[in-house]
CSV table of C-alpha atoms and ligand atoms in Angstrom, one decimal:
chain,number,residue,atom,x,y,z
A,19,MET,CA,50.1,27.0,36.5
A,20,GLN,CA,50.4,30.1,34.4
A,21,VAL,CA,53.9,31.0,33.4
A,22,LEU,CA,54.4,34.8,33.7
A,23,ASP,CA,56.5,35.1,30.5
A,24,GLY,CA,58.4,38.3,31.0
A,25,LYS,CA,60.4,37.6,27.9
A,26,ALA,CA,57.4,37.5,25.6
A,27,LEU,CA,55.7,40.4,27.4
A,28,ALA,CA,58.9,42.5,27.2
A,29,GLN,CA,59.1,41.7,23.4
A,30,ALA,CA,55.5,42.9,22.9
A,31,ILE,CA,56.1,46.2,24.8
A,32,LYS,CA,59.3,46.7,22.8
A,33,GLU,CA,57.2,46.5,19.6
A,34,GLU,CA,55.0,49.2,21.0
A,35,LEU,CA,58.0,51.3,21.9
A,36,LYS,CA,59.5,50.8,18.5
A,37,GLU,CA,56.3,52.0,16.8
A,38,GLU,CA,56.4,55.1,18.9
A,39,VAL,CA,60.0,55.8,18.1
A,40,ASP,CA,59.3,55.2,14.4
A,41,ALA,CA,56.6,57.8,14.6
A,42,ILE,CA,58.9,60.2,16.3
A,43,ARG,CA,61.5,59.6,13.6
A,44,GLN,CA,59.0,60.3,10.8
A,45,ALA,CA,58.0,63.5,12.5
A,46,ALA,CA,61.7,64.4,12.6
A,47,GLY,CA,61.5,64.4,16.4
A,48,LYS,CA,64.2,63.7,18.9
A,49,ILE,CA,65.3,60.0,19.1
A,50,PRO,CA,65.7,58.9,22.8
A,51,HIS,CA,69.3,58.4,23.9
A,52,LEU,CA,70.3,56.3,26.8
A,53,ALA,CA,73.9,56.2,28.2
A,54,ALA,CA,75.2,53.3,30.4
A,55,VAL,CA,78.3,53.5,32.6
A,56,LEU,CA,79.9,50.1,33.3
A,57,ILE,CA,82.8,49.9,35.7
A,58,GLY,CA,85.1,46.8,35.9
A,59,GLU,CA,84.6,43.3,34.6
A,60,ASN,CA,81.8,41.9,36.7
A,61,PRO,CA,80.4,39.2,34.4
A,62,ALA,CA,76.8,39.6,35.4
A,63,SER,CA,77.0,43.4,35.1
A,64,GLN,CA,78.4,43.0,31.6
A,65,VAL,CA,75.5,40.8,30.6
A,66,TYR,CA,72.9,43.2,32.0
A,67,VAL,CA,74.5,46.2,30.3
A,68,ARG,CA,74.8,44.4,27.0
A,69,ASN,CA,71.1,43.5,27.2
A,70,LYS,CA,70.2,47.1,28.0
A,71,VAL,CA,72.2,48.5,25.1
A,72,SER,CA,71.0,45.9,22.6
A,73,SER,CA,67.4,46.5,23.7
A,74,CYS,CA,67.9,50.2,22.9
A,75,GLU,CA,69.0,49.3,19.4
A,76,GLU,CA,66.0,47.0,19.0
A,77,VAL,CA,63.5,49.8,19.7
A,78,GLY,CA,65.4,52.4,17.7
A,79,PHE,CA,66.9,54.4,20.6
A,80,ARG,CA,70.4,55.7,20.5
A,81,SER,CA,72.7,54.3,23.2
A,82,SER,CA,76.2,54.9,24.4
A,83,LEU,CA,78.3,52.6,26.6
A,84,ILE,CA,81.0,54.2,28.7
A,85,ARG,CA,83.4,51.5,30.1
A,86,ARG,CA,86.1,52.2,32.6
A,87,PRO,CA,88.4,49.8,34.5
A,88,GLU,CA,87.9,48.7,38.1
A,89,SER,CA,90.7,51.0,39.1
A,90,ILE,CA,88.7,54.2,38.4
A,91,THR,CA,88.8,56.7,41.2
A,92,GLN,CA,85.7,58.2,42.8
A,93,SER,CA,86.4,61.6,41.4
A,94,GLU,CA,86.9,60.3,37.9
A,95,LEU,CA,83.5,58.5,38.1
A,96,LEU,CA,81.9,61.6,39.5
A,97,ALA,CA,83.3,63.6,36.6
A,98,ILE,CA,81.7,61.2,34.2
A,99,VAL,CA,78.3,61.6,36.0
A,100,THR,CA,78.7,65.4,35.8
A,101,GLU,CA,79.5,65.2,32.1
A,102,LEU,CA,76.4,63.1,31.4
A,103,ASN,CA,74.2,65.4,33.6
A,104,GLU,CA,75.3,68.3,31.4
A,105,ASP,CA,75.3,66.6,28.0
A,106,PRO,CA,72.3,67.9,26.1
A,107,ASP,CA,72.5,64.9,23.8
A,108,VAL,CA,71.8,62.4,26.5
A,109,ASP,CA,68.2,62.0,27.8
A,110,GLY,CA,68.9,59.5,30.6
A,111,PHE,CA,71.7,57.4,31.9
A,112,ILE,CA,72.4,54.6,34.3
A,113,VAL,CA,75.5,53.6,36.4
A,114,GLN,CA,75.4,49.8,36.6
A,115,LEU,CA,75.7,48.5,40.1
A,116,PRO,CA,77.5,47.1,41.9
A,117,LEU,CA,80.4,49.5,41.9
A,118,PRO,CA,83.9,48.5,43.0
A,119,LYS,CA,84.3,48.5,46.8
A,120,HIS,CA,86.4,51.7,47.0
A,121,ILE,CA,83.6,53.7,45.3
A,122,ASP,CA,80.9,55.3,47.5
A,123,GLU,CA,77.7,54.2,45.7
A,124,ASP,CA,75.6,56.7,47.5
A,125,ALA,CA,77.8,59.6,46.5
A,126,VAL,CA,77.5,58.5,42.9
A,127,ASN,CA,73.7,58.1,43.1
A,128,LEU,CA,73.4,61.5,44.7
A,129,ALA,CA,75.4,63.1,41.9
A,130,ILE,CA,72.9,62.0,39.2
A,131,ASP,CA,70.6,64.6,37.9
A,132,PRO,CA,67.1,63.3,38.9
A,133,ARG,CA,65.8,64.4,35.4
A,134,LYS,CA,68.2,61.9,33.8
A,135,ASP,CA,67.8,59.2,36.5
A,136,VAL,CA,66.0,56.6,34.3
A,137,ASP,CA,66.9,53.9,36.9
A,138,GLY,CA,64.7,55.8,39.4
A,139,PHE,CA,67.3,55.4,42.2
A,140,THR,CA,67.9,59.1,43.3
A,141,PRO,CA,66.2,60.6,46.4
A,142,VAL,CA,64.1,62.9,44.3
A,143,ASN,CA,62.5,60.1,42.3
A,144,ILE,CA,62.2,57.8,45.3
A,145,GLY,CA,60.5,60.7,47.2
A,146,ARG,CA,58.2,61.6,44.3
A,147,MET,CA,57.2,57.9,43.9
A,148,THR,CA,56.5,57.6,47.6
A,149,LEU,CA,54.2,60.7,47.4
A,150,GLY,CA,52.5,59.3,44.3
A,151,LEU,CA,53.8,62.1,42.1
A,152,ASP,CA,55.0,61.7,38.6
A,153,ALA,CA,58.5,60.1,38.8
A,154,TYR,CA,61.0,57.8,37.1
A,155,LEU,CA,60.0,54.6,38.8
A,156,PRO,CA,62.8,52.1,39.8
A,157,ALA,CA,63.1,49.7,36.9
A,158,THR,CA,62.7,46.3,38.5
A,159,PRO,CA,59.7,47.1,40.7
A,160,ASN,CA,58.0,49.0,37.9
A,161,GLY,CA,58.6,46.2,35.5
A,162,ILE,CA,56.9,43.9,38.0
A,163,MET,CA,53.9,46.3,38.3
A,164,VAL,CA,53.6,46.4,34.5
A,165,MET,CA,53.7,42.6,34.4
A,166,LEU,CA,51.0,42.3,37.1
A,167,GLU,CA,48.8,44.8,35.2
A,168,ARG,CA,49.3,43.2,31.7
A,169,TYR,CA,48.7,39.7,33.1
A,170,GLY,CA,45.6,40.9,34.9
A,171,ILE,CA,46.8,39.8,38.3
A,172,GLU,CA,44.6,41.5,40.9
A,173,THR,CA,46.5,43.1,43.8
A,174,SER,CA,43.8,45.1,45.4
A,175,GLY,CA,43.1,43.8,48.9
A,176,LYS,CA,45.6,41.0,48.5
A,177,GLU,CA,48.2,40.0,51.0
A,178,VAL,CA,51.6,40.5,49.4
A,179,VAL,CA,54.8,39.4,51.1
A,180,VAL,CA,58.0,41.0,49.7
A,181,LEU,CA,61.2,39.2,50.6
A,182,GLY,CA,64.2,41.5,50.7
A,183,ARG,CA,64.5,45.2,51.5
A,184,SER,CA,67.1,46.6,49.1
A,185,ASN,CA,66.7,50.2,47.9
A,186,ILE,CA,66.5,49.1,44.3
A,187,VAL,CA,64.0,46.2,44.6
A,188,GLY,CA,62.3,45.2,47.8
A,189,THR,CA,61.7,48.6,49.5
A,190,PRO,CA,60.3,50.4,46.4
A,191,MET,CA,58.2,47.3,45.6
A,192,THR,CA,56.4,47.7,48.9
A,193,VAL,CA,55.7,51.4,48.1
A,194,LEU,CA,54.3,50.7,44.7
A,195,LEU,CA,52.1,47.7,45.8
A,196,SER,CA,50.6,49.6,48.7
A,197,ARG,CA,49.9,52.8,46.8
A,198,LYS,CA,46.3,53.8,46.3
A,199,SER,CA,46.2,52.9,42.6
A,200,SER,CA,45.9,50.0,40.2
A,201,PRO,CA,47.9,47.8,40.4
A,202,GLY,CA,48.4,48.6,44.1
A,203,ASN,CA,46.0,48.7,47.1
A,204,ALA,CA,47.7,45.6,48.5
A,205,THR,CA,48.4,44.8,52.1
A,206,VAL,CA,52.1,44.5,52.1
A,207,THR,CA,54.5,42.8,54.5
A,208,LEU,CA,58.3,43.4,54.0
A,209,CYS,CA,60.5,40.6,55.2
A,210,HIS,CA,64.3,40.5,55.5
A,211,SER,CA,67.1,38.7,57.2
A,212,ARG,CA,65.9,39.7,60.7
A,213,THR,CA,62.4,38.5,60.1
A,214,ARG,CA,61.4,35.9,62.7
A,215,ASP,CA,59.5,32.8,61.3
A,216,LEU,CA,59.6,33.8,57.7
A,217,LYS,CA,57.3,30.9,56.8
A,218,SER,CA,54.5,32.2,58.9
A,219,HIS,CA,54.4,35.3,56.7
A,220,THR,CA,54.9,33.6,53.3
A,221,LEU,CA,52.1,31.1,54.1
A,222,ARG,CA,49.6,34.0,54.4
A,223,ALA,CA,50.6,35.5,51.1
A,224,ASP,CA,48.4,35.7,47.9
A,225,ILE,CA,51.5,37.1,46.1
A,226,ILE,CA,55.1,36.7,47.0
A,227,VAL,CA,57.9,38.8,45.5
A,228,ALA,CA,61.2,37.2,46.2
A,229,ALA,CA,64.3,39.5,46.0
A,230,ILE,CA,66.8,37.9,48.3
A,231,GLY,CA,69.6,36.5,46.3
A,232,ILE,CA,69.6,33.0,47.7
A,233,PRO,CA,69.0,30.3,45.1
A,234,GLU,CA,65.7,28.4,45.4
A,235,MET,CA,65.1,29.5,49.0
A,236,VAL,CA,61.3,29.8,48.7
A,237,THR,CA,60.1,26.2,48.7
A,238,ALA,CA,56.6,24.6,48.3
A,239,ASP,CA,56.1,24.2,52.1
A,240,MET,CA,56.4,27.9,52.6
A,241,VAL,CA,53.7,28.8,50.1
A,242,LYS,CA,49.9,28.5,50.1
A,243,GLU,CA,48.0,26.7,47.4
A,244,GLY,CA,47.3,29.0,44.4
A,245,ALA,CA,49.7,31.8,45.3
A,246,VAL,CA,51.4,34.0,42.7
A,247,ILE,CA,55.2,34.0,42.8
A,248,ILE,CA,57.3,36.8,41.3
A,249,ASP,CA,60.9,35.7,41.4
A,250,VAL,CA,63.4,38.5,41.1
A,251,GLY,CA,66.5,36.5,42.1
A,252,ILE,CA,69.1,35.9,39.5
A,253,ASN,CA,71.7,33.5,41.0
A,254,ARG,CA,74.6,31.6,39.5
A,255,VAL,CA,74.7,28.0,40.7
A,256,ASP,CA,77.6,25.8,39.8
A,257,ASP,CA,76.6,23.2,37.3
A,258,ALA,CA,79.3,21.0,35.7
A,259,SER,CA,76.8,19.7,33.1
A,260,ARG,CA,76.6,23.1,31.4
A,261,ASN,CA,79.3,24.4,29.1
A,262,ARG,CA,79.7,27.6,31.0
A,263,GLY,CA,79.9,25.7,34.3
A,264,TYR,CA,76.8,27.3,35.9
A,265,ARG,CA,73.1,27.7,35.6
A,266,LEU,CA,70.9,30.6,36.5
A,267,ALA,CA,68.5,30.0,39.4
A,268,GLY,CA,65.9,32.2,41.0
A,269,ASP,CA,65.1,32.7,44.6
A,270,ALA,CA,62.1,30.3,44.3
A,271,ASP,CA,62.3,26.6,43.8
A,272,TYR,CA,60.5,26.6,40.4
A,273,ALA,CA,60.3,22.8,40.0
A,274,GLY,CA,59.0,22.3,43.5
A,275,LEU,CA,56.4,25.1,43.3
A,276,LYS,CA,55.0,24.8,39.9
A,277,HIS,CA,52.3,22.3,40.9
A,278,LYS,CA,51.2,24.3,43.9
A,279,VAL,CA,51.0,28.0,42.7
A,280,SER,CA,48.7,29.6,40.2
A,281,ALA,CA,51.2,31.7,38.4
A,282,MET,CA,55.0,32.2,38.6
A,283,THR,CA,57.8,34.0,36.7
A,284,PRO,CA,60.6,31.8,35.4
A,285,VAL,CA,64.3,32.6,35.8
A,286,PRO,CA,65.7,33.5,33.4
A,287,GLY,CA,62.9,35.1,31.2
A,288,GLY,CA,60.7,36.5,33.9
A,289,VAL,CA,61.4,39.7,35.8
A,290,GLY,CA,64.8,40.4,34.1
A,291,PRO,CA,63.4,41.3,30.6
A,292,MET,CA,60.7,43.5,32.3
A,293,THR,CA,63.4,45.4,34.1
A,294,VAL,CA,65.0,46.3,30.8
A,295,VAL,CA,61.7,47.3,29.2
A,296,SER,CA,60.9,49.5,32.2
A,297,LEU,CA,64.3,51.3,31.7
A,298,LEU,CA,63.4,51.9,28.1
A,299,MET,CA,60.0,53.3,29.1
A,300,ASN,CA,61.7,55.7,31.5
A,301,THR,CA,64.1,56.8,28.8
A,302,LEU,CA,61.4,57.5,26.3
A,303,GLN,CA,59.6,59.6,29.0
A,304,ALA,CA,62.8,61.5,29.7
A,305,SER,CA,63.3,62.2,26.0
A,306,LYS,CA,59.7,63.5,25.6
A,307,ARG,CA,60.1,65.7,28.6
A,308,ARG,CA,63.2,67.3,27.2
A,309,GLY,CA,61.4,67.9,24.0
B,8,NDP,P1,70.4,42.7,48.2
B,8,NDP,O1,71.5,41.8,48.5
B,8,NDP,O2,70.7,44.2,48.2
B,8,NDP,O3,69.2,42.5,49.3
B,8,NDP,C1,68.9,41.2,49.7
B,8,NDP,C2,67.8,41.3,50.7
B,8,NDP,O4,67.4,39.9,51.1
B,8,NDP,C3,68.2,42.0,52.0
B,8,NDP,O5,67.2,42.9,52.4
B,8,NDP,C4,68.4,40.9,53.0
B,8,NDP,O6,68.1,41.3,54.3
B,8,NDP,C5,67.4,39.9,52.5
B,8,NDP,N1,67.8,38.5,53.0
B,8,NDP,C6,68.9,37.9,52.9
B,8,NDP,N2,68.9,36.7,53.4
B,8,NDP,C7,67.6,36.5,53.8
B,8,NDP,C8,66.9,35.5,54.5
B,8,NDP,N3,67.5,34.3,54.8
B,8,NDP,N4,65.6,35.6,54.8
B,8,NDP,C9,65.0,36.8,54.4
B,8,NDP,N5,65.6,37.8,53.8
B,8,NDP,C10,66.9,37.7,53.5
B,8,NDP,O7,69.7,42.2,46.9
B,8,NDP,P2,69.0,42.9,45.6
B,8,NDP,O8,67.6,43.4,46.1
B,8,NDP,O9,69.9,43.8,44.9
B,8,NDP,O10,68.8,41.6,44.7
B,8,NDP,C11,68.1,40.5,45.1
B,8,NDP,C12,68.1,39.4,44.0
B,8,NDP,O11,67.5,39.9,42.9
B,8,NDP,C13,69.5,39.0,43.6
B,8,NDP,O12,69.6,37.7,43.2
B,8,NDP,C14,69.8,39.9,42.4
B,8,NDP,O13,70.7,39.3,41.5
B,8,NDP,C15,68.4,39.9,41.8
B,8,NDP,N6,68.1,41.1,41.0
B,8,NDP,C16,67.4,40.9,39.8
B,8,NDP,C17,67.0,41.9,39.0
B,8,NDP,C18,66.2,41.6,37.8
B,8,NDP,O14,66.1,42.5,36.9
B,8,NDP,N7,65.6,40.4,37.7
B,8,NDP,C19,67.3,43.3,39.3
B,8,NDP,C20,68.0,43.5,40.6
B,8,NDP,C21,68.4,42.4,41.4
B,8,NDP,P3,68.9,42.4,55.2
B,8,NDP,O15,68.5,43.7,54.6
B,8,NDP,O16,68.5,42.2,56.5
B,8,NDP,O17,70.4,42.1,54.9
């Protein structure tokens, strides 16, 4: 089995980005600037945002972290979004999800200027992506597309089954994979919690993208010999043998699948680092557009 090493690939792409930023600096051009908004103390969100900010530093971008407590009001958060929309110094920004329950995530997303939406979550970018126009593509699905391309995994004419229909992963993944482009041109089935007989779908798949959020749910009996598994899930599973009391597990049963599939992403070190790199690529694009 080929391990689809997102960590190594992300590192290689970061080197490429760093070279480009160095060239911009030498030409006295504008250094890309990403801002991240983090609300509350969600431990996973803190890790994700920390990775994003430190990755910016690695490639020579500027980054700003705006932290606010869980008790922030909707209007206070919307005011931060407006400020970032209008700040000429900021090329792109993200509002880390999930937001506290009392905040309307859709309202916050709709307030983000699509030109600075480097997460690719706003309706304008989703719409442009769907029409095949130039857009900021959602970070995780785009990171997966880059990974498939760089690893030379053929998608044209393949049966792809996407598990999970979230707006940030599963649904845009189906759009990108079925587009008339390369990678793309796949025949895509989107499964979710109401899908009947999930296994009948996964058994047909040449490629499975699992974005469900249930640890190790995709098992060897559900997968055909030689399939490719892209495991998006990042789940904390209690593990008393670890110092921190948990381990990270994907949505796929890596140990059970590794002798059956042809290629698979590990968790951690698979899709996660590609998501961060995709965000950096969008930020560089945003910075270039603003000139
Ligand atoms: P959501 O919780 O938003 O969506 C989960 C989806 O899985 C839903 O569509 C749900 O169906 C479906 N689902 C739930 N149970 C089943 C089931 N038994 N059978 C089939 N489908 C099911 O999750 P996200 O898309 O935000 O995230 C998914 C996973 O990916 C999580 O573990 C998350 O941590 C991880 N993640 C990783 C990222 C990375 O960079 N690697 C980035 C983003 C997320 P329904 O719609 O019917 O409820």
